[in-house]
PDB file of C-alpha atoms and ligand atoms in Angstrom:
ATOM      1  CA  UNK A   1      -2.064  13.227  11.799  1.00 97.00           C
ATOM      2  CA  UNK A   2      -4.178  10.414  12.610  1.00 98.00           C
ATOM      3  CA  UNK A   3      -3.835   7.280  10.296  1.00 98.00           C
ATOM      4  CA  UNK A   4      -5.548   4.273   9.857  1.00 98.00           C
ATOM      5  CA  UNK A   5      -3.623   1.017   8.715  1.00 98.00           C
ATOM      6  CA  UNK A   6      -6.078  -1.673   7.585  1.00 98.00           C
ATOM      7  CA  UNK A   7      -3.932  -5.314   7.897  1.00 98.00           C
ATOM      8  CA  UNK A   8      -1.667  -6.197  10.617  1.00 97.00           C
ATOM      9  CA  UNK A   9       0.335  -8.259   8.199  1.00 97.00           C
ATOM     10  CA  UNK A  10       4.105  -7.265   7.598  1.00 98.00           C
ATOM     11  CA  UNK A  11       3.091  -4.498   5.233  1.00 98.00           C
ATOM     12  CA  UNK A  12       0.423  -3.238   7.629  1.00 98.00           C
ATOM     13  CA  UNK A  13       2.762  -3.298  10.718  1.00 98.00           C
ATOM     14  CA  UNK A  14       5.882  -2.196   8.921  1.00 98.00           C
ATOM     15  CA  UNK A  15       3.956   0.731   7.606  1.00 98.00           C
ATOM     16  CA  UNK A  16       2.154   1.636  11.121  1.00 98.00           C
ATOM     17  CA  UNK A  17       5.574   1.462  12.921  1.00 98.00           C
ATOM     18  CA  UNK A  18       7.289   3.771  10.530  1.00 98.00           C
ATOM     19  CA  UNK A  19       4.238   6.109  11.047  1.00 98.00           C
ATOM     20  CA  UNK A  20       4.956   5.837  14.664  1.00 98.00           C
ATOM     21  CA  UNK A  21       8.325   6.889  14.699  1.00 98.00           C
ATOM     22  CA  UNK A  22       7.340   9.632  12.569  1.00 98.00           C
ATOM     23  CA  UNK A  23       5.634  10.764  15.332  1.00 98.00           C
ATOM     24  CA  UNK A  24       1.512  10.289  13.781  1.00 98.00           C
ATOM     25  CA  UNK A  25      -1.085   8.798  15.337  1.00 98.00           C
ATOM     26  CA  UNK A  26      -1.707   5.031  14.341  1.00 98.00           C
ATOM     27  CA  UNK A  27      -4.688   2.708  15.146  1.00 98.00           C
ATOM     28  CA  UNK A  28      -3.944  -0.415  13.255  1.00 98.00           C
ATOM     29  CA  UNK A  29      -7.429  -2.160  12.187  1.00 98.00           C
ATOM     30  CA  UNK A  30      -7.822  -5.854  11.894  1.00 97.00           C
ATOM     31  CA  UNK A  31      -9.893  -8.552  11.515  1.00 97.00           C
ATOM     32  CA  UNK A  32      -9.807  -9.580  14.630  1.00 94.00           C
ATOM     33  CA  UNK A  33      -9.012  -6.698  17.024  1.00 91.00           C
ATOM     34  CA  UNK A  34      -7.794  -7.795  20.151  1.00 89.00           C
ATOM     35  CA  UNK A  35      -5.644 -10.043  19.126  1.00 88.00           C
ATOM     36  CA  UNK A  36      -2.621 -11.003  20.583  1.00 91.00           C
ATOM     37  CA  UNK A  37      -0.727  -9.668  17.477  1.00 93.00           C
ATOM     38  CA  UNK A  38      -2.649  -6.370  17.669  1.00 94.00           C
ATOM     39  CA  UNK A  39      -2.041  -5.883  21.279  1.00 95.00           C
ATOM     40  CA  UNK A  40       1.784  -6.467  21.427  1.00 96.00           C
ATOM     41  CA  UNK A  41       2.029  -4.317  18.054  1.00 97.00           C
ATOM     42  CA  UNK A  42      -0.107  -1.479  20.372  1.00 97.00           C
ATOM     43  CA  UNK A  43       1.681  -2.311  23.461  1.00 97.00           C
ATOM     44  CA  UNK A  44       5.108  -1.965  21.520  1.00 97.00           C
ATOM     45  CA  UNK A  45       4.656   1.278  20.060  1.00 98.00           C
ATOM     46  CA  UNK A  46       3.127   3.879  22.577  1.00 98.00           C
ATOM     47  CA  UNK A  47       0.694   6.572  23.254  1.00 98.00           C
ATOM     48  CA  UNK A  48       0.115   6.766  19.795  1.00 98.00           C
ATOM     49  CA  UNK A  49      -0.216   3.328  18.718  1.00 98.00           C
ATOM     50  CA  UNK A  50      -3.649   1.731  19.149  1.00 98.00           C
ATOM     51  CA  UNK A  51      -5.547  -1.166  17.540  1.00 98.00           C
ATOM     52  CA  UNK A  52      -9.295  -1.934  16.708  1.00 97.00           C
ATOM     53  CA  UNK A  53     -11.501  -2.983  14.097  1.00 98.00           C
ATOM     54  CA  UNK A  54     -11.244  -2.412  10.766  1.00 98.00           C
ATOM     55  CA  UNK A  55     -14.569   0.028  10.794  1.00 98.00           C
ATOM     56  CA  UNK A  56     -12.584   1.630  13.981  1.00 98.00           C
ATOM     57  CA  UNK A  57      -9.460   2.192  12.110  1.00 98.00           C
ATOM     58  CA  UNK A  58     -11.046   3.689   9.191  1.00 98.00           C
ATOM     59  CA  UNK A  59     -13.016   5.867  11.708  1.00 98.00           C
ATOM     60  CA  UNK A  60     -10.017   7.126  13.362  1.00 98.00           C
ATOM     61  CA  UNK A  61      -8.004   7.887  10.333  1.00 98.00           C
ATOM     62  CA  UNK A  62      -7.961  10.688   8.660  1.00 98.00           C
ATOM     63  CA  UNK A  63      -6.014   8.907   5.487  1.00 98.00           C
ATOM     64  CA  UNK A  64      -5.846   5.237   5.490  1.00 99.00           C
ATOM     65  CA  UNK A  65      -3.846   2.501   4.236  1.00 99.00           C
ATOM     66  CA  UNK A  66      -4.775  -0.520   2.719  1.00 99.00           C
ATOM     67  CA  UNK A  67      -2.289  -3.592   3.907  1.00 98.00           C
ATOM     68  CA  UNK A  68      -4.828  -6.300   3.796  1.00 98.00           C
ATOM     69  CA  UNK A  69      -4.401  -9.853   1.529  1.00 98.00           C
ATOM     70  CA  UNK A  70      -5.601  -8.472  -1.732  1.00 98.00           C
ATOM     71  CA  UNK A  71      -8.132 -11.158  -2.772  1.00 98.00           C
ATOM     72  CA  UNK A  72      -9.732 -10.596   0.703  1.00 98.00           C
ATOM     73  CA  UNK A  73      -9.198  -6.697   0.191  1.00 98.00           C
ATOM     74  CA  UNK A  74     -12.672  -5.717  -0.943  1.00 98.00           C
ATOM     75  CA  UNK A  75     -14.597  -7.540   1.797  1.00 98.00           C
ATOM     76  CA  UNK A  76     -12.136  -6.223   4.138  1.00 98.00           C
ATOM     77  CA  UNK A  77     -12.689  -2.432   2.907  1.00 99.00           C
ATOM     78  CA  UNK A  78     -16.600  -3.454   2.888  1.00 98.00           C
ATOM     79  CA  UNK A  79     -16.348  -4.191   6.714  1.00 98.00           C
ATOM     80  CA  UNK A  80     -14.582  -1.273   7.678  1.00 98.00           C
ATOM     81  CA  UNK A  81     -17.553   0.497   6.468  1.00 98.00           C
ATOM     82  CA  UNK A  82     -18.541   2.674   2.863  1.00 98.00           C
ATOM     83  CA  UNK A  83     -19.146   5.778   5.518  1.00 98.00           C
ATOM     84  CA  UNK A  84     -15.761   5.478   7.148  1.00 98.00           C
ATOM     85  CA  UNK A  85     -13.961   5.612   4.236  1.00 98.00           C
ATOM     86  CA  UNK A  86     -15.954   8.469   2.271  1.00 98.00           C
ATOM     87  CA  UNK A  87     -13.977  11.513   1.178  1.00 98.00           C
ATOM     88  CA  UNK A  88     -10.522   9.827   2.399  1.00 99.00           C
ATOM     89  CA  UNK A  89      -7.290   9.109   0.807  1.00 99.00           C
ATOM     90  CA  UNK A  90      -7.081   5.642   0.497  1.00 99.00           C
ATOM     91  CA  UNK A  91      -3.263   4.547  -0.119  1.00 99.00           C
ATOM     92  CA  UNK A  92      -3.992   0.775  -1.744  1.00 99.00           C
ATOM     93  CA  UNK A  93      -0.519  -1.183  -1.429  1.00 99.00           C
ATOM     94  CA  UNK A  94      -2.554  -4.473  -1.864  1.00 99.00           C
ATOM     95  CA  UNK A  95      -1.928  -7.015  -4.853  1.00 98.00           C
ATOM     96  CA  UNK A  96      -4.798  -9.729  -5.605  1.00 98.00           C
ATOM     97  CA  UNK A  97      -2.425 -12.543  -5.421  1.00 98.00           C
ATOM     98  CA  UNK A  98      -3.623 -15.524  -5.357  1.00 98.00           C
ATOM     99  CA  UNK A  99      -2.103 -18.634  -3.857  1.00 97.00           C
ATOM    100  CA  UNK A 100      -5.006 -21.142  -3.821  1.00 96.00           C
ATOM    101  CA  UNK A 101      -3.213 -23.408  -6.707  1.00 96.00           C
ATOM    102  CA  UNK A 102       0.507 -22.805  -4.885  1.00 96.00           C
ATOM    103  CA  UNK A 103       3.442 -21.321  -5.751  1.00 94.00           C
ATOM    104  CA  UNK A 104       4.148 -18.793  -7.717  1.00 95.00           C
ATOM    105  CA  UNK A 105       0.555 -16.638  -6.835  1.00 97.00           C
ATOM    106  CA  UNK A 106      -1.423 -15.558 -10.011  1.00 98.00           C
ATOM    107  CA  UNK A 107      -3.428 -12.631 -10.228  1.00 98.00           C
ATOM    108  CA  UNK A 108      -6.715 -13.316  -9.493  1.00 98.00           C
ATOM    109  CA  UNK A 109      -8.084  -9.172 -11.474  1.00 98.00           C
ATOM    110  CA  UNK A 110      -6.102  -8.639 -14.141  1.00 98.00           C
ATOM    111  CA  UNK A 111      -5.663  -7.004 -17.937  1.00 98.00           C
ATOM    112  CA  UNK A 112      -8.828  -5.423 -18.078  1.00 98.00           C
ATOM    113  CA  UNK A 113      -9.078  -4.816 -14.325  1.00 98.00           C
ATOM    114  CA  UNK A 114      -7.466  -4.424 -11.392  1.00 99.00           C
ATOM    115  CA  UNK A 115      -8.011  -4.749  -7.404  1.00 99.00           C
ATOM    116  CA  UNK A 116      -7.041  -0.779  -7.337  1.00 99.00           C
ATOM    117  CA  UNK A 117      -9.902   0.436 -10.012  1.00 99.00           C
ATOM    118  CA  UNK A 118     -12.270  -2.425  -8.371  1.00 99.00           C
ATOM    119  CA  UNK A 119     -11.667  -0.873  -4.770  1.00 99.00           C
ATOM    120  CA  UNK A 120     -12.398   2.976  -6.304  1.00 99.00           C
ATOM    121  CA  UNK A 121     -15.571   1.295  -8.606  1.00 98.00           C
ATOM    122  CA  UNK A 122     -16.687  -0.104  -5.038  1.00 99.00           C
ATOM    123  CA  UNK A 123     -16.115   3.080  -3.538  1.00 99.00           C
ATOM    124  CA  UNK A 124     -16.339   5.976  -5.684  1.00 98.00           C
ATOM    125  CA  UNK A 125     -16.570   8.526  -2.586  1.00 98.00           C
ATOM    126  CA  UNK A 126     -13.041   7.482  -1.657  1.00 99.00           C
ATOM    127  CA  UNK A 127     -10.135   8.697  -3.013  1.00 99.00           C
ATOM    128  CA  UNK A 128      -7.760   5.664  -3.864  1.00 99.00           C
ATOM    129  CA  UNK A 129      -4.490   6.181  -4.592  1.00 99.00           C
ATOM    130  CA  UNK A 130      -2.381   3.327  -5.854  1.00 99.00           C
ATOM    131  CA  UNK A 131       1.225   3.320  -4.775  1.00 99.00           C
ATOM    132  CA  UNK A 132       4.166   0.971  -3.134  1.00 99.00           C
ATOM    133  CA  UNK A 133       3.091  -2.300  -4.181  1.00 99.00           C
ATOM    134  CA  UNK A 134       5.881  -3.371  -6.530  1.00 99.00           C
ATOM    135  CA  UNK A 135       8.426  -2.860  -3.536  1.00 99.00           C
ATOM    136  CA  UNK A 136       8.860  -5.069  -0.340  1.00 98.00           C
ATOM    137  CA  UNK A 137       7.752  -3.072   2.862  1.00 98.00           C
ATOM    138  CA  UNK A 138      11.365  -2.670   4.241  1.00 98.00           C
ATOM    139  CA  UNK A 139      11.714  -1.279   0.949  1.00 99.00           C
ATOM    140  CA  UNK A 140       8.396   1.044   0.866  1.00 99.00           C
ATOM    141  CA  UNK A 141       9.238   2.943   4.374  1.00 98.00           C
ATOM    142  CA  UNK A 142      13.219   2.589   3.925  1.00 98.00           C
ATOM    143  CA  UNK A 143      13.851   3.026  -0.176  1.00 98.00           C
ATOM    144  CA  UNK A 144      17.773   3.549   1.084  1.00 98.00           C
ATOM    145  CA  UNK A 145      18.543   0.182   1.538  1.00 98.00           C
ATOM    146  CA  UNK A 146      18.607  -0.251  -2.543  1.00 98.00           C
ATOM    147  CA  UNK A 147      20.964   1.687  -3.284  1.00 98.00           C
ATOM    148  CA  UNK A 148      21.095   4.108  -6.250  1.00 97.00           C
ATOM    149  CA  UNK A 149      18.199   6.433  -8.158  1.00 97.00           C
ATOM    150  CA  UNK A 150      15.100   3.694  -7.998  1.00 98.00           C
ATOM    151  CA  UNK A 151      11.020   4.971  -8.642  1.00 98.00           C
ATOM    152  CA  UNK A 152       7.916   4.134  -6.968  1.00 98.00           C
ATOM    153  CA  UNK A 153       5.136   4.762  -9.121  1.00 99.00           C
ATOM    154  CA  UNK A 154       1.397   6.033  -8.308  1.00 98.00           C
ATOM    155  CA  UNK A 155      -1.861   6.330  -9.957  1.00 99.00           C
ATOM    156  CA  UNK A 156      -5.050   7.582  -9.163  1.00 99.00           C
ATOM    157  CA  UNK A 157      -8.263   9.384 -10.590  1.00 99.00           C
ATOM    158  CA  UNK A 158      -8.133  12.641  -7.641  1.00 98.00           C
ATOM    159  CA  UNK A 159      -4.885  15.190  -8.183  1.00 98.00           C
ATOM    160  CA  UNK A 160      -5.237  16.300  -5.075  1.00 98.00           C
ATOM    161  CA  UNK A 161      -5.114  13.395  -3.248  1.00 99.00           C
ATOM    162  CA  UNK A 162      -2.164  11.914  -5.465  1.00 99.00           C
ATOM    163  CA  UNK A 163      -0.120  15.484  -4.279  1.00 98.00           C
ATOM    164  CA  UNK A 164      -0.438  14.673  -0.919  1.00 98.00           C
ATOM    165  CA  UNK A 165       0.470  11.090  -1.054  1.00 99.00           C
ATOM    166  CA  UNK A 166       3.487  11.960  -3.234  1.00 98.00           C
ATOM    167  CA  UNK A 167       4.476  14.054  -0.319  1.00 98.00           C
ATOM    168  CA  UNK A 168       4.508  11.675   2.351  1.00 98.00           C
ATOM    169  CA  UNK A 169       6.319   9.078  -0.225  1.00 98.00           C
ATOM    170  CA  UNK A 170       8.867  12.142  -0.651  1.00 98.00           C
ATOM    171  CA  UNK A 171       8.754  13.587   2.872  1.00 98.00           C
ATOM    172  CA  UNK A 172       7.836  11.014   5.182  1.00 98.00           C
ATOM    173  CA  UNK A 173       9.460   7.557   3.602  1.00 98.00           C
ATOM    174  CA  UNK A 174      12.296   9.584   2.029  1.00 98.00           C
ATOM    175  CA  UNK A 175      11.420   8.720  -1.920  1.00 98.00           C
ATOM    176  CA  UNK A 176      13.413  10.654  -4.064  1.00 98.00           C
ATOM    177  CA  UNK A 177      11.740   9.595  -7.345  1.00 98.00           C
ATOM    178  CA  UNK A 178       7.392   9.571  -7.881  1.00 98.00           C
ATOM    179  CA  UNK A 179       6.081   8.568 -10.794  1.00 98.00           C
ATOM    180  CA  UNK A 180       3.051   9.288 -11.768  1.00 98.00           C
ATOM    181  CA  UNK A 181       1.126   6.866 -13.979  1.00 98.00           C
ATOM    182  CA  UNK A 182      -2.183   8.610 -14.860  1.00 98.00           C
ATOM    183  CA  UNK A 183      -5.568   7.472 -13.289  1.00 99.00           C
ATOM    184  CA  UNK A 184      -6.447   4.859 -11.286  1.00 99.00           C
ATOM    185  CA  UNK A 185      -6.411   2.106 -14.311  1.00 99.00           C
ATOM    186  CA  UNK A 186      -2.760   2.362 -14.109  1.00 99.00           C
ATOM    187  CA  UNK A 187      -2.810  -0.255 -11.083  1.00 99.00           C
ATOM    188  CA  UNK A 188      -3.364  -2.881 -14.202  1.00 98.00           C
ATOM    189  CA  UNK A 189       0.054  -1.939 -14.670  1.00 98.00           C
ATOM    190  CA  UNK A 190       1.826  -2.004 -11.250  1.00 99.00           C
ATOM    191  CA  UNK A 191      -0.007  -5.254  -9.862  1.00 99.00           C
ATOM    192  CA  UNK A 192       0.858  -7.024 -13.133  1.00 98.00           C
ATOM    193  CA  UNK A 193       4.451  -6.195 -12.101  1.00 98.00           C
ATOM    194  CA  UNK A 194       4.496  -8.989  -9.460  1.00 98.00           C
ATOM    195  CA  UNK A 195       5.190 -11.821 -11.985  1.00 98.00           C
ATOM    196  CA  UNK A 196       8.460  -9.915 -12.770  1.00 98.00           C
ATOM    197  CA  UNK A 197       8.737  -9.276  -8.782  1.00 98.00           C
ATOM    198  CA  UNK A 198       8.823 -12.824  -8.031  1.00 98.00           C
ATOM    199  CA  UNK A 199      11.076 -14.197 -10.473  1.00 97.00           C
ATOM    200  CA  UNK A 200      13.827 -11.303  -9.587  1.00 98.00           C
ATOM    201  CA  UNK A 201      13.217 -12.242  -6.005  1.00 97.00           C
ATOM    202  CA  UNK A 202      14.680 -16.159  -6.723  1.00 96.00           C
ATOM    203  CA  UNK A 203      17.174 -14.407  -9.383  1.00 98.00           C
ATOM    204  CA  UNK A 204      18.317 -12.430  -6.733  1.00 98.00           C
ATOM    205  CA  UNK A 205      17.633 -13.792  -3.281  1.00 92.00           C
ATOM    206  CA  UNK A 206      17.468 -10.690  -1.645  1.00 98.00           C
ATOM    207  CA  UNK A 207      13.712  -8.507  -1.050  1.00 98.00           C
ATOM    208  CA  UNK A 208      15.725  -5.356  -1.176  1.00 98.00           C
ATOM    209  CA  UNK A 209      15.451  -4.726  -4.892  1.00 98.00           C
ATOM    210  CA  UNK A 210      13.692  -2.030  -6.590  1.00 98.00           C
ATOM    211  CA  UNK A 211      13.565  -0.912 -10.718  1.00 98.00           C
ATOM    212  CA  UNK A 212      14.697   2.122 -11.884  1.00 98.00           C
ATOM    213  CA  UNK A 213      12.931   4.022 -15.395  1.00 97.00           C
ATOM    214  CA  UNK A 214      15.885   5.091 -17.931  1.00 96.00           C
ATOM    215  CA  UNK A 215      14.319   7.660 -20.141  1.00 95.00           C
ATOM    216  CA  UNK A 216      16.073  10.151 -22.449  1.00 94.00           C
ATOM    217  CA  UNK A 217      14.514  12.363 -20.985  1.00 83.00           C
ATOM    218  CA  UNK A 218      12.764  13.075 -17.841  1.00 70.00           C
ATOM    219  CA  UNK A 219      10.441  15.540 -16.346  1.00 67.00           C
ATOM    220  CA  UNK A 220      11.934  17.482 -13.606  1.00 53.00           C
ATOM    221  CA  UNK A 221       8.325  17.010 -11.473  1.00 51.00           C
ATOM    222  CA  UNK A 222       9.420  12.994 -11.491  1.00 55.00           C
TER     223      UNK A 222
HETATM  224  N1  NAP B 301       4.850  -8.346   1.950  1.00 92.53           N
HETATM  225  C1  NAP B 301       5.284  -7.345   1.198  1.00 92.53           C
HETATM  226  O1  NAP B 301       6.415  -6.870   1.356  1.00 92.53           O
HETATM  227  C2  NAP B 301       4.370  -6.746   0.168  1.00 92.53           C
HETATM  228  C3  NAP B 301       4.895  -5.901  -0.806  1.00 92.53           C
HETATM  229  C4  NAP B 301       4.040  -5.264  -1.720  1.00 92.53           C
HETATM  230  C5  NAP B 301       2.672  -5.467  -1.627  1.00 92.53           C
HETATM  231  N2  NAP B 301       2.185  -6.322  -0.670  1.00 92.53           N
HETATM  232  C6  NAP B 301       0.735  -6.483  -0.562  1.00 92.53           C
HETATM  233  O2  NAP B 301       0.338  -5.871   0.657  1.00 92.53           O
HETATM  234  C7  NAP B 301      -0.740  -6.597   1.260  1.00 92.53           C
HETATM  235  C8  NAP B 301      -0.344  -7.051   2.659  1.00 92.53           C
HETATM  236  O3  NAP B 301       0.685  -8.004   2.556  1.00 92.53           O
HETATM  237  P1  NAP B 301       1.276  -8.776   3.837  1.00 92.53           P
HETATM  238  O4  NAP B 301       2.503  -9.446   3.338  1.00 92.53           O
HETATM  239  O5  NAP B 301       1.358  -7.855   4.972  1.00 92.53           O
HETATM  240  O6  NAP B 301       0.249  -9.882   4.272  1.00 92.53           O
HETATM  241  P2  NAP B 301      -0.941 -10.788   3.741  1.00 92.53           P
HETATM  242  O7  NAP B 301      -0.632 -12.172   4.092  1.00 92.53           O
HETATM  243  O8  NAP B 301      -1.244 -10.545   2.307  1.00 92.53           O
HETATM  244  O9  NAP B 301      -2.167 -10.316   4.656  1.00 92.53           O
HETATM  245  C9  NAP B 301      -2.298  -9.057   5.171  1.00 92.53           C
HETATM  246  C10 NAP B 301      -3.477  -8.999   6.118  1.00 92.53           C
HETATM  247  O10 NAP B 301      -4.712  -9.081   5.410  1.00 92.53           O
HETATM  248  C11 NAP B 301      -5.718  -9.229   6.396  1.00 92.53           C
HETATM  249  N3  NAP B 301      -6.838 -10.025   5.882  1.00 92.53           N
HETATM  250  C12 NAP B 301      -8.092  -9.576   5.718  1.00 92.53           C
HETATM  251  N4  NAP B 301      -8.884 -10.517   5.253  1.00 92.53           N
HETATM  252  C13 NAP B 301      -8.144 -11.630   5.131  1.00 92.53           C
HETATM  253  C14 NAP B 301      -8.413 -12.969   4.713  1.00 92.53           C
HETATM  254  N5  NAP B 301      -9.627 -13.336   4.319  1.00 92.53           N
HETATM  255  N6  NAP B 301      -7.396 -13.851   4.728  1.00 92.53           N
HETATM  256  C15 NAP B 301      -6.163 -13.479   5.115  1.00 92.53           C
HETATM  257  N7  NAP B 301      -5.832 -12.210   5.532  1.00 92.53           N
HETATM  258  C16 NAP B 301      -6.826 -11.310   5.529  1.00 92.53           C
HETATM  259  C17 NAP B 301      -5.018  -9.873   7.616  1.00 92.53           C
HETATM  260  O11 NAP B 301      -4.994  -8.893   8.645  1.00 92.53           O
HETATM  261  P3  NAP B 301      -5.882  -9.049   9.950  1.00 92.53           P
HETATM  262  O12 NAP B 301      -5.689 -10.456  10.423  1.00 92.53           O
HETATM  263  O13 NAP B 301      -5.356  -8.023  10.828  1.00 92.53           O
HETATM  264  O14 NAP B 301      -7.288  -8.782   9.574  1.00 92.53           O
HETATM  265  C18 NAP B 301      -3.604 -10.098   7.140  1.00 92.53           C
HETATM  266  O15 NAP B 301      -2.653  -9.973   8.147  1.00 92.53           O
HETATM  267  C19 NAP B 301      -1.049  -7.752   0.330  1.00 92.53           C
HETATM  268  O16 NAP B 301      -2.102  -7.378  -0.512  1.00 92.53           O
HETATM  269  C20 NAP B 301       0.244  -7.921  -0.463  1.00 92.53           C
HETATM  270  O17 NAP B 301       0.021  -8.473  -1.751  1.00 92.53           O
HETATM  271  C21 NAP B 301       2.994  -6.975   0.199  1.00 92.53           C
END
């Protein structure tokens, strides 16, 4: 398939690499195409691998990720063009951390909103899909190195488009457990996991961590 990662940040080129090795085509948009990051991340990975703007990248994909700083993630999806993006799966792994008053980040959307439901309100034609962004990105394309049963969660307003994403989590980044949160107002939910996120991260000074849902009873779908 061809795949567009917007953000050539550690999520965006952890995620295009993985993509690469699983043998799809990646063109990894940025803000500044060109650049020298971009071109050894292109250079690195092959025939498939290119790199262009973020309106290129959305172009080229036929489902896109979203890896870009999440307070800058609306202008960034706004660049790579309404068009470009219309009728496409969407995977949003951005969180609207903010950092402008330091350490530890607040959320700059939260409780009654979120960066995932602002993204799909922005562009209703797109099909957004919330998903990996209460795990690192080792984590998101490698969910072996926690060991154990651990869940990645998802949300989203289009059935369809949450099927085929909980494929590639399954099939593609080897996720054993999906859980489905409901629609796309669920991402209140996940993003306003990173407070927890953080303070396990200085608890337990590793990024390969991951929670796992203990129910009484589960559905065998999960
Ligand atoms: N790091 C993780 O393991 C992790 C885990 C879960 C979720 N997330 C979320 O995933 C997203 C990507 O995280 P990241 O750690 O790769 O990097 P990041 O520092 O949040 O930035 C990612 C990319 O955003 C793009 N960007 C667009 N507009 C920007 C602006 N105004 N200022 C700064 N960057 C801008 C940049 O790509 P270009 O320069 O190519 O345009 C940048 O490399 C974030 O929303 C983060 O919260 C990260």
């Amino acid at each position: 398939m061809k795949i567009g990662v917007l953000g050539t940040g550690m999520v965006g080129s952890t995620i295009a690499t993985k993509l690469i090795a699983l043998g799809q085509e990646v063109m990894l948009g940025s803000r500044s195409p060109g650049s020298e990051k971009a071109a050894a991340w292109a250079q690195a990975n092959g025939a498939n691998a290119s790199q262009g703007s973020y309106a290129q990248a959305a172009r080229f994909g036929e489902i896109l990720f979203n890896c870009t700083q999440g307070t800058a993630s609306i202008e960034a999806l706004q660049s790579a063009g309404a068009e470009n993006l219309k009728a496409k799966i969407l995977i949003d792994i951005a969180n609207p951390l903010d950092f402008s008053r330091g350490a530890p980040p607040t959320l700059s959307i939260c409780n009654t909103d979120s960066l995932g439901e602002r993204i799909q309100r922005t562009f209703p034609e797109t099909k957004v899909v919330k998903t990996l962004n209460t795990v690192n990105c080792e984590v998101m394309v490698n969910p072996t190195l926690v060991p154990g049963d651990h869940d990645i969660f998802l949300c989203g307003n289009d059935a369809g488009a949450k099927a085929r994403v909980t494929d590639i989590l399954k099939q593609w980044f080897g996720w054993r457990s999906v859980i489905d949160l409901g629609d796309i107002s669920a991402a209140r939910a996940t993003e306003q996991m990173m407070p927890i996120w953080l303070r396990l991260y200085g608890v337990l000074s590793t990024l390969h961590f991951n929670v796992r849902v203990v129910a009484a009873s589960r559905s065998s779908s999960q």
